[in-house]
């Protein structure tokens, strides 16, 4: 335990960040409708459905970074 821990967090503990905003609600609703409809379409077309939570999370983060500057 002689190593020094020089961990510096990306966001300081004193920072007060808003988590629930109108923008987050609208974007979440839009993504929910789009990906929900695509999952239902796939289920009706192919006769089975898959768990789309991981692809949805990855695509949502990508689109948020590209277009919403989050």
C-alpha positions as a printed NumPy array, in Angstrom:
array([[  0.   ,   0.   ,   0.   ],
       [  2.913,   2.331,  -0.511],
       [  1.582,   3.483,  -3.887],
       [  0.093,   6.943,  -3.986],
       [ -3.397,   7.206,  -5.376],
       [ -3.53 ,  10.284,  -7.612],
       [ -7.019,   9.685,  -8.942],
       [ -8.645,  12.852, -10.253],
       [-12.315,  12.509, -11.268],
       [-13.479,  13.903, -14.607],
       [-16.363,  15.743, -12.919],
       [-15.628,  17.247,  -9.528],
       [-17.847,  16.206,  -6.599],
       [-18.932,  19.832,  -6.112],
       [-20.49 ,  20.02 ,  -9.591],
       [-24.286,  20.064,  -9.582],
       [-25.436,  18.53 , -12.876],
       [-29.033,  18.402, -14.057],
       [-30.094,  14.865, -14.924],
       [-33.787,  15.207, -15.743],
       [-34.353,  17.928, -18.307],
       [-36.91 ,  18.561, -21.018],
       [-34.265,  17.749, -23.637],
       [-33.52 ,  14.356, -22.072],
       [-37.217,  13.493, -21.826],
       [-37.888,  14.429, -25.463],
       [-34.839,  12.616, -26.834],
       [-35.597,   9.536, -24.731],
       [-39.181,   9.522, -25.949],
       [-38.146,   9.866, -29.583],
       [-35.545,   7.097, -29.309],
       [-38.068,   4.91 , -27.469],
       [-40.664,   5.291, -30.213],
       [-38.156,   4.697, -33.028],
       [-36.504,   1.638, -31.513],
       [-39.766,   0.262, -30.136],
       [-41.367,   0.459, -33.561],
       [-38.36 ,  -1.162, -35.217],
       [-38.401,  -4.025, -32.695],
       [-42.136,  -4.586, -33.219],
       [-41.653,  -4.512, -37.005],
       [-38.881,  -7.091, -36.768],
       [-40.985,  -9.288, -34.494],
       [-43.958,  -9.181, -36.849],
       [-41.872,  -9.646, -40.004],
       [-39.53 , -12.392, -38.789],
       [-41.793, -14.022, -36.224],
       [-39.34 , -13.521, -33.384],
       [-37.742, -10.691, -31.525],
       [-34.387, -10.106, -29.903],
       [-33.319,  -8.141, -26.891],
       [-32.357,  -4.827, -28.396],
       [-31.225,  -3.069, -25.227],
       [-27.477,  -3.155, -25.939],
       [-27.689,  -2.001, -29.584],
       [-30.166,   0.703, -28.591],
       [-27.837,   1.955, -25.85 ],
       [-24.847,   2.079, -28.209],
       [-26.752,   3.799, -31.026],
       [-28.36 ,   6.277, -28.62 ],
       [-24.987,   7.307, -27.21 ],
       [-23.545,   7.635, -30.722],
       [-26.444,   9.762, -31.992],
       [-26.403,  11.874, -28.839],
       [-22.707,  12.608, -29.239],
       [-23.024,  13.388, -32.945],
       [-26.163,  15.509, -33.037],
       [-26.992,  16.678, -29.51 ],
       [-23.482,  17.47 , -28.246],
       [-24.085,  15.605, -24.969]])
